[in-house]
Amino acid sequence: MNSEGGRGRLRGSHQMENTMDILKQLRVIYIEDNDHTRCSVEKFLKRRFGKVFLAENAEKGLSLFQRYHPDIAIVDILLPGMGGLELIKKAREAGETCKFLITSSVSDVTTILEAVDLDIENYIVKPIDPYAFEEKLWRIGESIIKERKRMSAAQSFTLENKSEVEEELRKGFIKLLKEKTGRGPRDAVALLDSHEVEISAYGVLGAMEKTLLRDAKNIGHVEEGRRLLYHIMEQEMAGLVKAATGAFVELRSVKPDAKRDRETVKLFVAADCP
């Protein structure tokens, strides 16, 4: 592995600090049979990750999985005995959900495609470029931290008073829509689950929209206008959910049905909280 000098070209100093903060929260397993490569990469990893565990073959690697359950596993494909891809299959079968990054001295299309089938996060060819390696690890680490935040926020929806919160959201949504359009929906229903809020509204169209719908050619225009309305209202809707549940959400989808005068809005728990 080449020298790490000049790594600042990868990103600015502030971003580098964020990178280190992210990776220091994670555990990584590195499985590589070449002693020189393993030693070199070990130093690189220990400067970045909170916990680093090493193995020189697949059998020892599997025992590390059973003991430490890492967040990230870096696995060489061409291991002696059991190969890297077979190791990953066994780890997946055992229930490991970590992110895998595979390394190899060959860039083989068939191998890469097989790796994709195993839900492997990324692939890097030896000799390892430290800048590309760090960038890939940072991206993987960032995705893990975001998922943890999202799952933590999702716990806010596990509420004993779920029906009361749904009613609070229903009333708040009707009030908000009335403020924005001059008339509220005839009725609305709010539903919570562990990952999202779904709000369905009925009797939402105004007089002008109903007039436009006399010509079937205008259905698409009316529905696009309804979608735009909810994108404009996204921050206010997120505020309603935050006040009721404590969770941060983002707009996932808007499905207007102009013919039936109804629409469904879905907001999902955000990975990044302001």
Short mmCIF file of C-alpha atoms in Angstrom, two decimals:
data_model
loop_
_atom_site.label_atom_id
_atom_site.label_comp_id
_atom_site.label_asym_id
_atom_site.label_seq_id
_atom_site.Cartn_x
_atom_site.Cartn_y
_atom_site.Cartn_z
CA MET A 1 0.00 0.00 0.00
CA ASN A 2 1.44 3.35 -1.00
CA SER A 3 2.33 6.22 1.32
CA GLU A 4 -0.50 8.26 2.78
CA GLY A 5 1.32 11.56 2.36
CA GLY A 6 -0.75 14.37 0.89
CA ARG A 7 -4.05 12.73 1.74
CA GLY A 8 -5.58 16.21 2.09
CA ARG A 9 -6.27 16.13 -1.63
CA LEU A 10 -9.12 13.74 -0.86
CA ARG A 11 -11.19 16.37 0.98
CA GLY A 12 -10.77 19.46 3.15
CA SER A 13 -9.54 19.38 6.76
CA HIS A 14 -13.05 19.82 8.19
CA GLN A 15 -14.34 16.95 6.07
CA MET A 16 -11.38 14.83 7.15
CA GLU A 17 -12.33 15.38 10.79
CA ASN A 18 -15.88 14.28 10.01
CA THR A 19 -14.52 11.22 8.22
CA MET A 20 -12.43 10.22 11.23
CA ASP A 21 -15.37 10.77 13.59
CA ILE A 22 -17.54 8.47 11.49
CA LEU A 23 -15.01 5.65 11.13
CA LYS A 24 -13.96 5.73 14.80
CA GLN A 25 -17.47 4.57 15.73
CA LEU A 26 -17.15 1.37 13.70
CA ARG A 27 -15.63 -2.11 13.94
CA VAL A 28 -13.88 -3.63 10.96
CA ILE A 29 -12.57 -7.10 10.10
CA TYR A 30 -9.79 -7.41 7.53
CA ILE A 31 -9.09 -10.83 5.97
CA GLU A 32 -5.96 -11.05 3.81
CA ASP A 33 -3.46 -13.91 3.39
CA ASN A 34 -0.49 -11.81 2.20
CA ASP A 35 1.51 -10.86 5.31
CA HIS A 36 3.02 -7.68 3.86
CA THR A 37 -0.32 -6.38 2.56
CA ARG A 38 -2.13 -7.29 5.78
CA CYS A 39 0.46 -5.50 7.92
CA SER A 40 0.40 -2.38 5.74
CA VAL A 41 -3.38 -2.14 5.62
CA GLU A 42 -3.64 -2.92 9.34
CA LYS A 43 -1.73 0.28 10.16
CA PHE A 44 -3.94 2.23 7.78
CA LEU A 45 -7.13 0.85 9.38
CA LYS A 46 -6.06 1.26 13.01
CA ARG A 47 -5.50 4.97 12.48
CA ARG A 48 -9.12 5.29 11.35
CA PHE A 49 -11.40 2.70 12.94
CA GLY A 50 -12.39 2.21 16.55
CA LYS A 51 -11.75 -1.56 16.47
CA VAL A 52 -9.79 -3.58 13.90
CA PHE A 53 -9.62 -7.40 13.80
CA LEU A 54 -7.37 -9.40 11.45
CA ALA A 55 -7.35 -12.88 9.92
CA GLU A 56 -5.12 -14.53 7.33
CA ASN A 57 -7.68 -17.05 6.06
CA ALA A 58 -11.42 -17.58 5.73
CA GLU A 59 -11.74 -20.05 8.61
CA LYS A 60 -10.23 -17.62 11.11
CA GLY A 61 -12.25 -14.84 9.54
CA LEU A 62 -15.52 -16.67 10.19
CA SER A 63 -14.59 -17.11 13.85
CA LEU A 64 -14.04 -13.34 14.07
CA PHE A 65 -17.51 -12.74 12.62
CA GLN A 66 -19.07 -15.00 15.25
CA ARG A 67 -17.25 -13.19 18.04
CA TYR A 68 -17.28 -9.51 17.02
CA HIS A 69 -20.09 -9.00 14.44
CA PRO A 70 -18.34 -6.15 12.59
CA ASP A 71 -19.86 -3.14 10.88
CA ILE A 72 -17.53 -3.51 7.87
CA ALA A 73 -15.60 -6.51 6.54
CA ILE A 74 -12.76 -6.13 4.03
CA VAL A 75 -12.16 -9.49 2.35
CA ASP A 76 -9.61 -10.58 -0.24
CA ILE A 77 -11.17 -12.78 -2.92
CA LEU A 78 -8.20 -15.12 -3.48
CA LEU A 79 -7.77 -16.61 -0.02
CA PRO A 80 -6.14 -20.05 0.48
CA GLY A 81 -8.66 -22.85 0.95
CA MET A 82 -12.08 -21.28 1.24
CA GLY A 83 -12.22 -18.25 -1.08
CA GLY A 84 -13.41 -14.80 -0.13
CA LEU A 85 -16.78 -15.03 -1.87
CA GLU A 86 -17.54 -18.37 -0.23
CA LEU A 87 -16.66 -16.85 3.14
CA ILE A 88 -19.10 -14.00 2.49
CA LYS A 89 -21.85 -16.46 1.55
CA LYS A 90 -21.35 -18.32 4.83
CA ALA A 91 -21.30 -15.09 6.82
CA ARG A 92 -24.56 -13.96 5.18
CA GLU A 93 -26.15 -17.36 5.87
CA ALA A 94 -25.13 -16.98 9.52
CA GLY A 95 -27.02 -13.69 9.67
CA GLU A 96 -24.19 -11.17 9.35
CA THR A 97 -25.49 -7.83 8.06
CA CYS A 98 -22.21 -5.91 7.84
CA LYS A 99 -21.04 -4.03 4.76
CA PHE A 100 -18.51 -5.96 2.66
CA LEU A 101 -15.66 -4.46 0.67
CA ILE A 102 -13.72 -6.99 -1.42
CA THR A 103 -10.15 -6.68 -2.65
CA SER A 104 -8.31 -8.58 -5.36
CA SER A 105 -5.29 -8.35 -7.62
CA VAL A 106 -7.52 -9.16 -10.60
CA SER A 107 -10.42 -7.23 -12.08
CA ASP A 108 -12.63 -10.06 -13.30
CA VAL A 109 -16.12 -9.20 -14.59
CA THR A 110 -17.61 -12.57 -13.59
CA THR A 111 -16.26 -12.24 -10.07
CA ILE A 112 -17.57 -8.70 -9.75
CA LEU A 113 -21.03 -9.77 -10.92
CA GLU A 114 -21.05 -12.61 -8.39
CA ALA A 115 -20.05 -10.12 -5.71
CA VAL A 116 -22.99 -7.91 -6.66
CA ASP A 117 -25.33 -10.88 -6.16
CA LEU A 118 -23.95 -11.23 -2.61
CA ASP A 119 -24.88 -7.62 -1.81
CA ILE A 120 -21.26 -6.55 -1.50
CA GLU A 121 -20.85 -2.83 -0.98
CA ASN A 122 -17.77 -2.19 -3.12
CA TYR A 123 -14.75 -3.64 -4.90
CA ILE A 124 -11.15 -2.40 -4.99
CA VAL A 125 -8.27 -3.73 -7.11
CA LYS A 126 -4.76 -4.23 -5.73
CA PRO A 127 -2.35 -2.58 -5.33
CA ILE A 128 -4.66 -0.55 -3.11
CA ASP A 129 -4.73 3.17 -3.75
CA PRO A 130 -4.99 4.72 -0.24
CA TYR A 131 -7.03 7.68 -1.45
CA ALA A 132 -9.61 5.55 -3.26
CA PHE A 133 -9.61 3.08 -0.35
CA GLU A 134 -10.29 5.76 2.24
CA GLU A 135 -12.99 7.31 0.08
CA LYS A 136 -14.80 3.98 -0.27
CA LEU A 137 -14.52 3.27 3.45
CA TRP A 138 -15.82 6.71 4.32
CA ARG A 139 -18.82 6.29 2.01
CA ILE A 140 -19.61 2.91 3.56
CA GLY A 141 -19.16 4.27 7.08
CA GLU A 142 -21.37 7.26 6.34
CA SER A 143 -24.17 4.99 5.11
CA ILE A 144 -23.94 2.89 8.29
CA ILE A 145 -24.15 5.95 10.57
CA LYS A 146 -27.09 7.34 8.60
CA GLU A 147 -28.95 4.05 8.93
CA ARG A 148 -28.32 4.04 12.68
CA LYS A 149 -29.73 7.55 12.97
CA ARG A 150 -32.75 6.59 10.91
CA MET A 151 -33.44 3.53 13.06
CA SER A 152 -33.01 5.58 16.23
CA ALA A 153 -35.48 8.16 14.97
CA ALA A 154 -37.88 5.40 13.93
CA GLN A 155 -38.16 4.34 17.56
CA SER A 156 -40.10 7.55 18.16
CA PHE A 157 -43.00 5.94 16.30
CA THR A 158 -43.25 3.07 18.79
CA LEU A 159 -45.82 4.90 20.86
CA GLU A 160 -48.30 3.64 23.42
CA ASN A 161 -50.67 6.47 22.47
CA LYS A 162 -50.37 5.78 18.75
CA SER A 163 -54.05 6.39 18.02
CA GLU A 164 -53.96 9.74 19.83
CA VAL A 165 -50.89 10.83 17.86
CA GLU A 166 -52.53 9.78 14.59
CA GLU A 167 -55.58 11.87 15.47
CA GLU A 168 -53.35 14.84 16.31
CA LEU A 169 -51.64 14.51 12.94
CA ARG A 170 -54.96 14.16 11.12
CA LYS A 171 -56.31 17.38 12.62
CA GLY A 172 -53.04 19.22 12.10
CA PHE A 173 -52.91 18.17 8.46
CA ILE A 174 -56.49 19.30 7.79
CA LYS A 175 -55.74 22.67 9.40
CA LEU A 176 -52.52 23.10 7.42
CA LEU A 177 -54.17 22.25 4.11
CA LYS A 178 -56.96 24.73 4.83
CA GLU A 179 -54.41 27.46 5.57
CA LYS A 180 -52.58 26.79 2.31
CA THR A 181 -55.53 26.35 -0.04
CA GLY A 182 -58.41 28.19 1.62
CA ARG A 183 -60.34 24.97 2.20
CA GLY A 184 -59.59 21.80 4.08
CA PRO A 185 -60.27 18.26 2.89
CA ARG A 186 -63.62 16.66 3.63
CA ASP A 187 -61.76 14.11 5.74
CA ALA A 188 -58.28 12.68 6.31
CA VAL A 189 -56.66 9.64 7.90
CA ALA A 190 -53.14 9.52 9.39
CA LEU A 191 -51.31 6.22 9.94
CA LEU A 192 -47.96 5.60 11.66
CA ASP A 193 -45.63 2.66 11.36
CA SER A 194 -42.00 2.19 12.40
CA HIS A 195 -40.56 3.97 9.37
CA GLU A 196 -43.11 6.35 7.90
CA VAL A 197 -46.22 8.49 8.22
CA GLU A 198 -49.00 8.02 5.68
CA ILE A 199 -51.75 10.61 5.34
CA SER A 200 -54.72 10.06 3.04
CA ALA A 201 -57.06 12.97 2.34
CA TYR A 202 -60.50 12.95 0.71
CA GLY A 203 -62.50 15.75 -0.87
CA VAL A 204 -59.42 17.88 -1.46
CA LEU A 205 -60.10 19.60 -4.78
CA GLY A 206 -61.19 23.22 -5.04
CA ALA A 207 -63.80 24.67 -7.41
CA MET A 208 -61.25 25.69 -10.05
CA GLU A 209 -59.65 22.24 -10.07
CA LYS A 210 -63.05 20.58 -10.44
CA THR A 211 -63.85 22.89 -13.34
CA LEU A 212 -60.60 21.94 -15.07
CA LEU A 213 -61.44 18.26 -14.65
CA ARG A 214 -64.47 18.61 -16.90
CA ASP A 215 -61.91 18.12 -19.64
CA ALA A 216 -60.12 14.79 -19.10
CA LYS A 217 -57.01 16.23 -20.72
CA ASN A 218 -56.47 18.35 -17.59
CA ILE A 219 -56.19 15.45 -15.14
CA GLY A 220 -52.40 15.37 -15.38
CA HIS A 221 -52.12 19.13 -14.88
CA VAL A 222 -54.35 19.07 -11.80
CA GLU A 223 -52.43 16.16 -10.25
CA GLU A 224 -49.08 17.81 -10.93
CA GLY A 225 -50.36 20.93 -9.19
CA ARG A 226 -51.31 18.86 -6.14
CA ARG A 227 -47.82 17.30 -6.03
CA LEU A 228 -46.24 20.73 -6.18
CA LEU A 229 -48.44 21.90 -3.31
CA TYR A 230 -47.13 19.17 -1.02
CA HIS A 231 -43.53 19.83 -1.93
CA ILE A 232 -44.12 23.46 -0.96
CA MET A 233 -45.70 22.27 2.32
CA GLU A 234 -42.98 19.73 3.12
CA GLN A 235 -41.35 21.71 5.94
CA GLU A 236 -44.68 22.46 7.61
CA MET A 237 -45.72 18.79 7.41
CA ALA A 238 -42.36 17.73 8.85
CA GLY A 239 -42.96 20.21 11.67
CA LEU A 240 -46.32 18.61 12.45
CA VAL A 241 -44.73 15.16 12.70
CA LYS A 242 -41.79 16.45 14.77
CA ALA A 243 -44.15 18.12 17.25
CA ALA A 244 -46.27 14.97 17.59
CA THR A 245 -43.59 12.26 17.63
CA GLY A 246 -40.16 13.85 18.05
CA ALA A 247 -39.00 12.29 14.76
CA PHE A 248 -37.58 14.09 11.73
CA VAL A 249 -39.21 13.11 8.45
CA GLU A 250 -38.81 13.84 4.75
CA LEU A 251 -41.38 13.72 1.98
CA ARG A 252 -41.25 10.36 0.22
CA SER A 253 -44.16 10.43 -2.22
CA VAL A 254 -47.38 12.19 -3.18
CA LYS A 255 -50.03 10.18 -5.03
CA PRO A 256 -52.95 12.35 -6.13
CA ASP A 257 -56.04 10.74 -7.66
CA ALA A 258 -57.96 13.61 -9.22
CA LYS A 259 -60.74 11.39 -10.58
CA ARG A 260 -61.61 10.18 -7.07
CA ASP A 261 -60.82 13.52 -5.40
CA ARG A 262 -58.31 12.00 -2.99
CA GLU A 263 -54.56 11.85 -2.41
CA THR A 264 -52.02 9.99 -0.28
CA VAL A 265 -48.86 11.53 1.13
CA LYS A 266 -46.01 9.49 2.63
CA LEU A 267 -43.20 10.86 4.78
CA PHE A 268 -40.32 8.66 5.95
CA VAL A 269 -38.01 8.90 8.94
CA ALA A 270 -34.95 10.89 7.86
CA ALA A 271 -31.42 9.54 8.25
CA ASP A 272 -30.01 13.01 8.91
CA CYS A 273 -31.58 15.07 11.66
CA PRO A 274 -31.08 18.84 11.55
#
